[in-house]
């Protein structure tokens, strides 16, 4: 566009505002993660950014609004992983669960600090924000147990209590924020693959469409695909 | 003892001191859990107990000592579960893992508030306490991955990466402090049994000593015992 319409100007203004918001959130994440929410003042956030407190107030009305944004982003990353897996057209429950496992692990590792802050500081959210974020989390659990139930109904999974298994999967993956170190032994991709294999093993997944050729002494349909093809026991 | 030796008097004094310490810890657990560590003063703990602050200082030198005691108890409950399972004489790795699963889940549910406080407030521990508690947790993870490796070596488990699987199990069980409600759908015993079954499924446990008679279409040795005998798919 070479016209002098106000649209591009507004676009830049919006972009600048978004960029400033992102910088504020990033600084708040670092400080809430290192020192805790209660121990962090907006003055400290401003200082870390080299700006004044009114700069922050131009974008966030209060510290609690920053916390709400951070917690929402943490949970939203898991919700997006779920939605992408459930949207896989023509995929079986086992294929969706494998994809969810990989995406969910990746989301947690990439959002490690957001998830840590959410887990630790949830009780400092305002009641309305707390309820909204809790609803997002319950929705995640509900969709996951729905996927597990679907797999049980189709004979792909063997799970006695899908609702409990959904909470167990949420825990084994979500907890990764505690032990994950970016410079650790395994890459994000390796962790995503291995953890997804553990999720499928927990569901006793029996893939409907693929065969696990490498496993001997058992019907292929009973051998969890991932553990076999990824070389379990090595 | 009917003599007038000072021993029984000292005994009572010690017992009273221990009782007072327990009451202080219980009140601190409630308040740290409800309001968070930073938002709780020793005055508030004293008020909840109907005592003065010097009463508390007679037993704890500072709020951080209370936090250290609470975090230590939370982790110690899981460590005791581990030690009891590993001490089972003549038990196979699968039997030890099943026992550990049940005991670990029970410990987490019974210590729900301690584990919650530990997870949320760990960063408020003094460096020495933080290191000591972290060492207890690493020791737990280390013993669990040792048990998984032993089971793999004996052909009872199929796990590609026992160290990662140990962290996954720690997460799926430890996370229960987030969702467990004492008045919920399942009792502590039911939760312990179901979660232990999920742990064995994740390890793809093939019991060495027992047969799973109810499973058809597959060699009994490949069918995880717990899921089969507990009626998976119902």
Tab-separated table of N, CA, C and O in Angstrom, chain A residues 32-39 119-121 123-124 137 152 155-161 163-165 167-172 174-175 177-179 185-186 190-191 194-195 198 201-202 204 206 215-219 221-224 227-228 230-234, chain B residues 32-39 119-121 123-124 137 152 155-161 163-165 167-172 174-175 177-179 185-186 190-191 194-195 198 201-202 204 206 215-219 221-224 227-228 230-234:
chain	number	residue	atom	x	y	z
A	32	UNK	N	8.835	-13.812	38.005
A	32	UNK	CA	7.909	-14.676	38.766
A	32	UNK	C	8.529	-16.065	38.924
A	32	UNK	O	8.393	-16.710	39.966
A	33	UNK	N	9.207	-16.531	37.881
A	33	UNK	CA	9.808	-17.867	37.921
A	33	UNK	C	10.963	-17.917	38.911
A	33	UNK	O	11.081	-18.854	39.700
A	34	UNK	N	11.810	-16.877	38.884
A	34	UNK	CA	13.002	-16.872	39.757
A	34	UNK	C	12.657	-16.586	41.215
A	34	UNK	O	13.168	-17.233	42.120
A	35	UNK	N	11.817	-15.555	41.422
A	35	UNK	CA	11.603	-15.045	42.786
A	35	UNK	C	10.243	-15.415	43.367
A	35	UNK	O	10.023	-15.237	44.562
A	36	UNK	N	9.311	-15.824	42.520
A	36	UNK	CA	7.937	-16.032	42.958
A	36	UNK	C	7.111	-14.775	42.730
A	36	UNK	O	7.637	-13.659	42.685
A	37	UNK	N	5.814	-14.962	42.584
A	37	UNK	CA	4.899	-13.857	42.272
A	37	UNK	C	4.855	-12.836	43.400
A	37	UNK	O	4.973	-11.633	43.171
A	38	UNK	N	4.697	-13.322	44.629
A	38	UNK	CA	4.550	-12.407	45.770
A	38	UNK	C	5.816	-11.589	46.001
A	38	UNK	O	5.756	-10.481	46.514
A	39	UNK	N	6.956	-12.181	45.649
A	39	UNK	CA	8.229	-11.491	45.887
A	39	UNK	C	8.622	-10.554	44.754
A	39	UNK	O	9.703	-9.973	44.785
A	119	UNK	N	1.417	-23.500	38.021
A	119	UNK	CA	1.274	-24.507	39.072
A	119	UNK	C	1.519	-23.912	40.451
A	119	UNK	O	0.812	-24.213	41.409
A	120	UNK	N	2.530	-23.055	40.547
A	120	UNK	CA	2.887	-22.508	41.858
A	120	UNK	C	1.962	-21.392	42.305
A	120	UNK	O	1.704	-21.227	43.507
A	121	UNK	N	1.515	-20.559	41.364
A	121	UNK	CA	0.898	-19.281	41.733
A	121	UNK	C	-0.600	-19.215	41.473
A	121	UNK	O	-1.213	-18.167	41.696
A	123	UNK	N	-3.084	-19.943	43.028
A	123	UNK	CA	-3.925	-19.426	44.121
A	123	UNK	C	-3.865	-17.908	44.219
A	123	UNK	O	-4.664	-17.308	44.939
A	124	UNK	N	-2.921	-17.259	43.526
A	124	UNK	CA	-2.854	-15.798	43.540
A	124	UNK	C	-3.684	-15.169	42.426
A	124	UNK	O	-3.726	-13.943	42.311
A	137	UNK	N	-8.424	-26.123	32.043
A	137	UNK	CA	-7.732	-27.350	32.427
A	137	UNK	C	-8.701	-28.530	32.489
A	137	UNK	O	-8.384	-29.626	32.035
A	152	UNK	N	-10.875	-47.160	23.884
A	152	UNK	CA	-11.326	-48.372	24.573
A	152	UNK	C	-12.506	-48.972	23.805
A	152	UNK	O	-12.553	-50.187	23.543
A	155	UNK	N	-11.517	-50.799	20.824
A	155	UNK	CA	-10.633	-51.938	21.051
A	155	UNK	C	-9.155	-51.620	20.891
A	155	UNK	O	-8.325	-52.535	20.821
A	156	UNK	N	-8.814	-50.339	20.802
A	156	UNK	CA	-7.399	-49.981	20.639
A	156	UNK	C	-6.667	-49.843	21.969
A	156	UNK	O	-5.458	-50.028	22.034
A	157	UNK	N	-7.393	-49.418	23.008
A	157	UNK	CA	-6.778	-49.235	24.323
A	157	UNK	C	-7.377	-50.222	25.322
A	157	UNK	O	-8.527	-50.641	25.175
A	158	UNK	N	-6.567	-50.560	26.322
A	158	UNK	CA	-7.099	-51.322	27.454
A	158	UNK	C	-6.862	-50.494	28.710
A	158	UNK	O	-5.746	-50.452	29.232
A	159	UNK	N	-7.894	-49.807	29.147
A	159	UNK	CA	-7.799	-48.899	30.301
A	159	UNK	C	-9.013	-49.128	31.178
A	159	UNK	O	-10.148	-49.017	30.715
A	160	UNK	N	-8.771	-49.441	32.462
A	160	UNK	CA	-9.891	-49.723	33.361
A	160	UNK	C	-10.685	-48.456	33.658
A	160	UNK	O	-11.905	-48.481	33.737
A	161	UNK	N	-9.989	-47.321	33.837
A	161	UNK	CA	-10.658	-46.094	34.269
A	161	UNK	C	-10.103	-44.911	33.464
A	161	UNK	O	-9.146	-44.263	33.872
A	163	UNK	N	-11.001	-41.881	32.988
A	163	UNK	CA	-10.928	-40.567	33.632
A	163	UNK	C	-9.675	-40.461	34.483
A	163	UNK	O	-8.991	-39.434	34.486
A	164	UNK	N	-9.381	-41.531	35.219
A	164	UNK	CA	-8.173	-41.522	36.046
A	164	UNK	C	-6.919	-41.550	35.167
A	164	UNK	O	-5.934	-40.858	35.444
A	165	UNK	N	-6.970	-42.345	34.086
A	165	UNK	CA	-5.811	-42.423	33.190
A	165	UNK	C	-5.517	-41.060	32.566
A	165	UNK	O	-4.352	-40.694	32.361
A	167	UNK	N	-5.976	-38.149	33.991
A	167	UNK	CA	-5.275	-37.371	35.016
A	167	UNK	C	-3.829	-37.849	35.158
A	167	UNK	O	-2.913	-37.047	35.370
A	168	UNK	N	-3.637	-39.165	35.040
A	168	UNK	CA	-2.278	-39.715	35.144
A	168	UNK	C	-1.399	-39.204	34.007
A	168	UNK	O	-0.244	-38.828	34.208
A	169	UNK	N	-1.965	-39.167	32.786
A	169	UNK	CA	-1.198	-38.675	31.636
A	169	UNK	C	-0.902	-37.182	31.809
A	169	UNK	O	0.218	-36.718	31.568
A	170	UNK	N	-1.919	-36.439	32.238
A	170	UNK	CA	-1.708	-35.008	32.499
A	170	UNK	C	-0.576	-34.787	33.478
A	170	UNK	O	0.245	-33.887	33.311
A	171	UNK	N	-0.500	-35.638	34.504
A	171	UNK	CA	0.549	-35.513	35.506
A	171	UNK	C	1.917	-35.886	34.976
A	171	UNK	O	2.884	-35.156	35.156
A	172	UNK	N	1.999	-37.029	34.289
A	172	UNK	CA	3.330	-37.469	33.848
A	172	UNK	C	3.930	-36.489	32.852
A	172	UNK	O	5.149	-36.276	32.855
A	174	UNK	N	2.747	-33.076	32.418
A	174	UNK	CA	2.802	-31.736	33.015
A	174	UNK	C	3.959	-31.569	33.981
A	174	UNK	O	4.587	-30.513	34.048
A	175	UNK	N	4.271	-32.634	34.717
A	175	UNK	CA	5.333	-32.603	35.723
A	175	UNK	C	6.712	-32.357	35.109
A	175	UNK	O	7.671	-32.009	35.813
A	177	UNK	N	7.809	-30.012	33.669
A	177	UNK	CA	8.331	-28.663	33.932
A	177	UNK	C	9.271	-28.680	35.141
A	177	UNK	O	10.132	-27.808	35.279
A	178	UNK	N	9.117	-29.671	36.034
A	178	UNK	CA	9.941	-29.743	37.242
A	178	UNK	C	11.367	-30.197	36.915
A	178	UNK	O	12.344	-29.652	37.416
A	179	UNK	N	11.485	-31.220	36.077
A	179	UNK	CA	12.808	-31.836	35.875
A	179	UNK	C	13.476	-31.471	34.558
A	179	UNK	O	14.676	-31.719	34.383
A	185	UNK	N	20.150	-34.414	28.940
A	185	UNK	CA	20.570	-35.588	28.174
A	185	UNK	C	19.798	-35.770	26.866
A	185	UNK	O	20.358	-36.188	25.852
A	186	UNK	N	18.497	-35.477	26.877
A	186	UNK	CA	17.656	-35.716	25.705
A	186	UNK	C	17.115	-34.394	25.153
A	186	UNK	O	16.822	-33.466	25.910
A	190	UNK	N	13.389	-35.888	21.294
A	190	UNK	CA	13.571	-37.228	21.878
A	190	UNK	C	12.645	-37.415	23.072
A	190	UNK	O	12.022	-38.472	23.231
A	191	UNK	N	12.555	-36.381	23.906
A	191	UNK	CA	11.662	-36.477	25.063
A	191	UNK	C	10.221	-36.650	24.610
A	191	UNK	O	9.465	-37.437	25.191
A	194	UNK	N	9.778	-40.297	23.370
A	194	UNK	CA	9.832	-41.288	24.449
A	194	UNK	C	8.616	-41.187	25.365
A	194	UNK	O	8.048	-42.201	25.783
A	195	UNK	N	8.243	-39.949	25.698
A	195	UNK	CA	7.093	-39.780	26.588
A	195	UNK	C	5.813	-40.232	25.888
A	195	UNK	O	4.931	-40.824	26.511
A	198	UNK	N	5.555	-43.837	26.241
A	198	UNK	CA	5.112	-44.227	27.582
A	198	UNK	C	3.603	-44.033	27.745
A	198	UNK	O	2.932	-44.835	28.395
A	201	UNK	N	1.998	-46.899	26.000
A	201	UNK	CA	2.166	-48.123	26.803
A	201	UNK	C	1.165	-48.119	27.952
A	201	UNK	O	0.541	-49.144	28.251
A	202	UNK	N	1.005	-46.964	28.607
A	202	UNK	CA	0.055	-46.877	29.714
A	202	UNK	C	-1.358	-47.216	29.248
A	202	UNK	O	-2.132	-47.846	29.970
A	204	UNK	N	-1.977	-49.243	26.978
A	204	UNK	CA	-1.884	-50.578	26.380
A	204	UNK	C	-2.420	-50.542	24.954
A	204	UNK	O	-3.253	-51.357	24.556
A	206	UNK	N	-3.054	-50.866	21.140
A	206	UNK	CA	-2.888	-51.896	20.116
A	206	UNK	C	-3.291	-51.274	18.806
A	206	UNK	O	-4.474	-51.159	18.524
A	215	UNK	N	8.456	-57.308	16.773
A	215	UNK	CA	8.226	-58.020	18.027
A	215	UNK	C	7.926	-59.487	17.749
A	215	UNK	O	7.064	-59.822	16.948
A	216	UNK	N	8.644	-60.351	18.409
A	216	UNK	CA	8.420	-61.777	18.235
A	216	UNK	C	7.663	-62.319	19.436
A	216	UNK	O	7.471	-61.633	20.432
A	217	UNK	N	7.231	-63.567	19.369
A	217	UNK	CA	6.609	-64.275	20.495
A	217	UNK	C	5.272	-63.707	20.926
A	217	UNK	O	4.759	-64.078	21.961
A	218	UNK	N	4.707	-62.799	20.187
A	218	UNK	CA	3.388	-62.275	20.538
A	218	UNK	C	2.701	-61.812	19.264
A	218	UNK	O	3.360	-61.374	18.333
A	219	UNK	N	1.357	-61.939	19.210
A	219	UNK	CA	0.654	-61.421	18.042
A	219	UNK	C	0.986	-59.939	17.882
A	219	UNK	O	1.041	-59.208	18.869
A	221	UNK	N	-0.642	-57.545	16.949
A	221	UNK	CA	-1.665	-56.596	17.377
A	221	UNK	C	-1.598	-56.298	18.872
A	221	UNK	O	-2.158	-55.328	19.329
A	222	UNK	N	-0.897	-57.124	19.634
A	222	UNK	CA	-0.824	-56.870	21.072
A	222	UNK	C	0.417	-56.079	21.471
A	222	UNK	O	0.598	-55.743	22.621
A	223	UNK	N	1.314	-55.852	20.520
A	223	UNK	CA	2.571	-55.190	20.876
A	223	UNK	C	2.459	-53.682	20.649
A	223	UNK	O	2.198	-53.251	19.535
A	224	UNK	N	2.636	-52.909	21.687
A	224	UNK	CA	2.595	-51.457	21.495
A	224	UNK	C	3.603	-51.056	20.432
A	224	UNK	O	4.777	-51.402	20.529
A	227	UNK	N	6.986	-48.634	21.449
A	227	UNK	CA	8.056	-49.245	22.232
A	227	UNK	C	8.833	-50.222	21.362
A	227	UNK	O	10.052	-50.309	21.428
A	228	UNK	N	8.093	-50.951	20.524
A	228	UNK	CA	8.753	-51.942	19.686
A	228	UNK	C	9.628	-51.268	18.633
A	228	UNK	O	10.809	-51.582	18.497
A	230	UNK	N	10.759	-48.297	18.527
A	230	UNK	CA	11.803	-47.419	19.042
A	230	UNK	C	12.893	-48.203	19.757
A	230	UNK	O	13.816	-47.629	20.295
A	231	UNK	N	12.749	-49.543	19.757
A	231	UNK	CA	13.820	-50.350	20.331
A	231	UNK	C	13.808	-50.412	21.848
A	231	UNK	O	14.796	-50.123	22.508
A	232	UNK	N	12.696	-50.804	22.413
A	232	UNK	CA	12.632	-50.979	23.859
A	232	UNK	C	13.670	-52.011	24.277
A	232	UNK	O	14.031	-52.897	23.511
A	233	UNK	N	14.147	-51.914	25.484
A	233	UNK	CA	15.129	-52.822	26.086
A	233	UNK	C	16.544	-52.545	25.649
A	233	UNK	O	17.458	-53.178	26.129
A	234	UNK	N	16.739	-51.670	24.685
A	234	UNK	CA	18.114	-51.410	24.287
A	234	UNK	C	18.870	-50.748	25.431
A	234	UNK	O	18.304	-49.926	26.141
B	32	UNK	N	-0.156	-22.157	54.937
B	32	UNK	CA	0.687	-22.117	53.734
B	32	UNK	C	-0.099	-22.657	52.543
B	32	UNK	O	0.034	-22.167	51.426
B	33	UNK	N	-0.895	-23.688	52.783
B	33	UNK	CA	-1.673	-24.299	51.698
B	33	UNK	C	-2.750	-23.344	51.186
B	33	UNK	O	-2.944	-23.183	49.984
B	34	UNK	N	-3.443	-22.690	52.138
B	34	UNK	CA	-4.557	-21.804	51.745
B	34	UNK	C	-4.072	-20.483	51.153
B	34	UNK	O	-4.604	-20.014	50.149
B	35	UNK	N	-3.089	-19.860	51.816
B	35	UNK	CA	-2.713	-18.487	51.463
B	35	UNK	C	-1.375	-18.392	50.752
B	35	UNK	O	-1.039	-17.327	50.218
B	36	UNK	N	-0.569	-19.442	50.815
B	36	UNK	CA	0.801	-19.371	50.300
B	36	UNK	C	1.767	-18.991	51.409
B	36	UNK	O	1.386	-18.364	52.395
B	37	UNK	N	3.011	-19.392	51.245
B	37	UNK	CA	4.038	-19.159	52.263
B	37	UNK	C	4.302	-17.679	52.484
B	37	UNK	O	4.325	-17.201	53.620
B	38	UNK	N	4.477	-16.940	51.395
B	38	UNK	CA	4.816	-15.518	51.510
B	38	UNK	C	3.689	-14.716	52.138
B	38	UNK	O	3.932	-13.703	52.790
B	39	UNK	N	2.463	-15.172	51.932
B	39	UNK	CA	1.312	-14.428	52.460
B	39	UNK	C	0.970	-14.816	53.896
B	39	UNK	O	-0.012	-14.333	54.438
B	119	UNK	N	5.893	-28.388	46.387
B	119	UNK	CA	5.973	-28.083	44.961
B	119	UNK	C	5.905	-26.577	44.702
B	119	UNK	O	6.630	-26.048	43.866
B	120	UNK	N	5.025	-25.903	45.424
B	120	UNK	CA	4.839	-24.471	45.181
B	120	UNK	C	5.939	-23.610	45.785
B	120	UNK	O	6.288	-22.567	45.237
B	121	UNK	N	6.416	-23.995	46.968
B	121	UNK	CA	7.230	-23.076	47.779
B	121	UNK	C	8.692	-23.457	47.878
B	121	UNK	O	9.462	-22.798	48.584
B	123	UNK	N	11.168	-22.890	46.253
B	123	UNK	CA	12.146	-21.808	46.007
B	123	UNK	C	12.298	-20.889	47.212
B	123	UNK	O	13.232	-20.078	47.266
B	124	UNK	N	11.398	-20.994	48.183
B	124	UNK	CA	11.521	-20.187	49.401
B	124	UNK	C	12.348	-20.878	50.489
B	124	UNK	O	12.548	-20.310	51.568
B	137	UNK	N	14.851	-36.066	46.811
B	137	UNK	CA	14.035	-36.325	45.638
B	137	UNK	C	14.840	-37.030	44.551
B	137	UNK	O	14.353	-37.967	43.909
B	152	UNK	N	13.892	-54.555	33.708
B	152	UNK	CA	14.233	-54.704	32.291
B	152	UNK	C	15.260	-55.825	32.128
B	152	UNK	O	15.131	-56.694	31.265
B	155	UNK	N	13.849	-59.157	32.316
B	155	UNK	CA	12.831	-59.451	31.310
B	155	UNK	C	11.406	-59.240	31.778
B	155	UNK	O	10.460	-59.675	31.118
B	156	UNK	N	11.230	-58.559	32.906
B	156	UNK	CA	9.867	-58.320	33.398
B	156	UNK	C	9.253	-57.039	32.837
B	156	UNK	O	8.033	-56.940	32.726
B	157	UNK	N	10.098	-56.045	32.552
B	157	UNK	CA	9.597	-54.766	32.025
B	157	UNK	C	10.132	-54.556	30.611
B	157	UNK	O	11.196	-55.062	30.260
B	158	UNK	N	9.373	-53.791	29.836
B	158	UNK	CA	9.880	-53.333	28.544
B	158	UNK	C	9.854	-51.813	28.558
B	158	UNK	O	8.789	-51.198	28.396
B	159	UNK	N	10.978	-51.214	28.803
B	159	UNK	CA	11.087	-49.762	28.924
B	159	UNK	C	12.326	-49.311	28.166
B	159	UNK	O	13.427	-49.797	28.430
B	160	UNK	N	12.134	-48.393	27.221
B	160	UNK	CA	13.271	-47.954	26.405
B	160	UNK	C	14.245	-47.119	27.236
B	160	UNK	O	15.452	-47.237	27.088
B	161	UNK	N	13.725	-46.275	28.121
B	161	UNK	CA	14.572	-45.332	28.853
B	161	UNK	C	14.125	-45.287	30.321
B	161	UNK	O	13.292	-44.473	30.708
B	163	UNK	N	15.367	-44.164	33.053
B	163	UNK	CA	15.511	-42.899	33.790
B	163	UNK	C	14.348	-41.964	33.487
B	163	UNK	O	13.798	-41.323	34.379
B	164	UNK	N	13.971	-41.898	32.201
B	164	UNK	CA	12.840	-41.053	31.836
B	164	UNK	C	11.538	-41.633	32.382
B	164	UNK	O	10.671	-40.898	32.865
B	165	UNK	N	11.405	-42.961	32.331
B	165	UNK	CA	10.187	-43.598	32.844
B	165	UNK	C	10.026	-43.340	34.339
B	165	UNK	O	8.907	-43.152	34.834
B	167	UNK	N	10.972	-40.650	35.938
B	167	UNK	CA	10.450	-39.273	36.062
B	167	UNK	C	8.972	-39.227	35.691
B	167	UNK	O	8.188	-38.497	36.300
B	168	UNK	N	8.600	-40.015	34.683
B	168	UNK	CA	7.193	-40.052	34.260
B	168	UNK	C	6.311	-40.608	35.382
B	168	UNK	O	5.231	-40.082	35.662
B	169	UNK	N	6.777	-41.653	36.042
B	169	UNK	CA	6.009	-42.249	37.142
B	169	UNK	C	5.933	-41.264	38.309
B	169	UNK	O	4.866	-41.064	38.908
B	170	UNK	N	7.061	-40.633	38.617
B	170	UNK	CA	7.056	-39.615	39.674
B	170	UNK	C	6.035	-38.528	39.395
B	170	UNK	O	5.328	-38.081	40.300
B	171	UNK	N	5.928	-38.132	38.132
B	171	UNK	CA	4.975	-37.089	37.761
B	171	UNK	C	3.537	-37.552	37.836
B	171	UNK	O	2.689	-36.879	38.401
B	172	UNK	N	3.254	-38.729	37.263
B	172	UNK	CA	1.845	-39.165	37.233
B	172	UNK	C	1.309	-39.376	38.645
B	172	UNK	O	0.141	-39.099	38.919
B	174	UNK	N	2.909	-38.039	41.640
B	174	UNK	CA	3.074	-36.811	42.422
B	174	UNK	C	2.011	-35.772	42.109
B	174	UNK	O	1.526	-35.059	42.992
B	175	UNK	N	1.625	-35.694	40.846
B	175	UNK	CA	0.631	-34.716	40.383
B	175	UNK	C	-0.739	-34.916	41.030
B	175	UNK	O	-1.588	-34.009	40.993
B	177	UNK	N	-1.600	-34.683	43.855
B	177	UNK	CA	-1.926	-33.663	44.853
B	177	UNK	C	-2.769	-32.554	44.243
B	177	UNK	O	-3.490	-31.852	44.954
B	178	UNK	N	-2.687	-32.367	42.921
B	178	UNK	CA	-3.433	-31.293	42.257
B	178	UNK	C	-4.920	-31.634	42.163
B	178	UNK	O	-5.776	-30.785	42.404
B	179	UNK	N	-5.226	-32.859	41.776
B	179	UNK	CA	-6.626	-33.179	41.465
B	179	UNK	C	-7.333	-33.987	42.548
B	179	UNK	O	-8.565	-34.118	42.517
B	185	UNK	N	-14.720	-39.366	43.687
B	185	UNK	CA	-15.354	-40.580	43.173
B	185	UNK	C	-14.701	-41.856	43.697
B	185	UNK	O	-15.380	-42.844	43.964
B	186	UNK	N	-13.374	-41.871	43.840
B	186	UNK	CA	-12.658	-43.085	44.223
B	186	UNK	C	-11.991	-42.905	45.590
B	186	UNK	O	-11.530	-41.820	45.929
B	190	UNK	N	-8.783	-47.393	46.208
B	190	UNK	CA	-9.092	-47.613	44.794
B	190	UNK	C	-8.112	-46.853	43.905
B	190	UNK	O	-7.618	-47.381	42.896
B	191	UNK	N	-7.833	-45.607	44.295
B	191	UNK	CA	-6.885	-44.810	43.515
B	191	UNK	C	-5.502	-45.466	43.524
B	191	UNK	O	-4.831	-45.526	42.485
B	194	UNK	N	-5.639	-48.522	41.153
B	194	UNK	CA	-5.747	-48.162	39.734
B	194	UNK	C	-4.466	-47.508	39.226
B	194	UNK	O	-4.010	-47.786	38.115
B	195	UNK	N	-3.906	-46.623	40.038
B	195	UNK	CA	-2.686	-45.936	39.605
B	195	UNK	C	-1.528	-46.930	39.518
B	195	UNK	O	-0.701	-46.847	38.602
B	198	UNK	N	-1.731	-48.636	36.310
B	198	UNK	CA	-1.253	-47.786	35.212
B	198	UNK	C	0.278	-47.750	35.177
B	198	UNK	O	0.882	-47.739	34.106
B	201	UNK	N	1.364	-50.953	33.652
B	201	UNK	CA	1.092	-50.935	32.209
B	201	UNK	C	2.162	-50.107	31.504
B	201	UNK	O	2.666	-50.498	30.445
B	202	UNK	N	2.529	-48.976	32.097
B	202	UNK	CA	3.555	-48.126	31.486
B	202	UNK	C	4.874	-48.877	31.357
B	202	UNK	O	5.598	-48.716	30.380
B	204	UNK	N	5.058	-51.940	30.886
B	204	UNK	CA	4.749	-53.148	30.123
B	204	UNK	C	5.179	-54.385	30.906
B	204	UNK	O	5.879	-55.263	30.380
B	206	UNK	N	5.491	-57.800	32.678
B	206	UNK	CA	5.110	-59.183	32.396
B	206	UNK	C	5.506	-59.993	33.610
B	206	UNK	O	6.667	-60.338	33.748
B	215	UNK	N	-7.016	-63.483	30.313
B	215	UNK	CA	-6.772	-62.852	29.021
B	215	UNK	C	-6.703	-63.908	27.927
B	215	UNK	O	-5.957	-64.871	28.028
B	216	UNK	N	-7.483	-63.726	26.882
B	216	UNK	CA	-7.448	-64.651	25.762
B	216	UNK	C	-6.684	-64.015	24.613
B	216	UNK	O	-6.304	-62.862	24.664
B	217	UNK	N	-6.446	-64.795	23.577
B	217	UNK	CA	-5.830	-64.294	22.342
B	217	UNK	C	-4.393	-63.836	22.490
B	217	UNK	O	-3.840	-63.233	21.586
B	218	UNK	N	-3.774	-64.059	23.620
B	218	UNK	CA	-2.364	-63.679	23.763
B	218	UNK	C	-1.727	-64.587	24.801
B	218	UNK	O	-2.394	-65.029	25.723
B	219	UNK	N	-0.432	-64.861	24.648
B	219	UNK	CA	0.229	-65.650	25.686
B	219	UNK	C	0.070	-64.942	27.025
B	219	UNK	O	0.210	-63.726	27.107
B	221	UNK	N	1.905	-64.683	29.457
B	221	UNK	CA	3.074	-63.973	29.970
B	221	UNK	C	3.175	-62.552	29.429
B	221	UNK	O	3.890	-61.740	29.967
B	222	UNK	N	2.464	-62.246	28.353
B	222	UNK	CA	2.557	-60.894	27.811
B	222	UNK	C	1.464	-59.972	28.330
B	222	UNK	O	1.435	-58.801	28.012
B	223	UNK	N	0.514	-60.521	29.056
B	223	UNK	CA	-0.629	-59.697	29.474
B	223	UNK	C	-0.358	-59.087	30.844
B	223	UNK	O	-0.145	-59.813	31.801
B	224	UNK	N	-0.340	-57.761	30.932
B	224	UNK	CA	-0.135	-57.155	32.247
B	224	UNK	C	-1.169	-57.686	33.220
B	224	UNK	O	-2.366	-57.645	32.950
B	227	UNK	N	-4.129	-55.054	34.873
B	227	UNK	CA	-5.220	-54.594	34.029
B	227	UNK	C	-6.176	-55.739	33.744
B	227	UNK	O	-7.387	-55.574	33.723
B	228	UNK	N	-5.592	-56.928	33.538
B	228	UNK	CA	-6.435	-58.075	33.213
B	228	UNK	C	-7.302	-58.487	34.398
B	228	UNK	O	-8.510	-58.612	34.296
B	230	UNK	N	-8.005	-56.831	37.047
B	230	UNK	CA	-8.875	-55.785	37.577
B	230	UNK	C	-10.024	-55.450	36.626
B	230	UNK	O	-10.815	-54.561	36.893
B	231	UNK	N	-10.040	-56.169	35.496
B	231	UNK	CA	-11.181	-55.981	34.599
B	231	UNK	C	-11.087	-54.754	33.728
B	231	UNK	O	-11.976	-53.933	33.700
B	232	UNK	N	-9.988	-54.621	33.017
B	232	UNK	CA	-9.866	-53.519	32.071
B	232	UNK	C	-10.976	-53.631	31.041
B	232	UNK	O	-11.481	-54.711	30.765
B	233	UNK	N	-11.330	-52.530	30.431
B	233	UNK	CA	-12.375	-52.432	29.394
B	233	UNK	C	-13.791	-52.460	29.938
B	233	UNK	O	-14.726	-52.328	29.162
B	234	UNK	N	-13.968	-52.694	31.204
B	234	UNK	CA	-15.326	-52.718	31.716
B	234	UNK	C	-15.931	-51.351	31.619
B	234	UNK	O	-15.245	-50.359	31.842
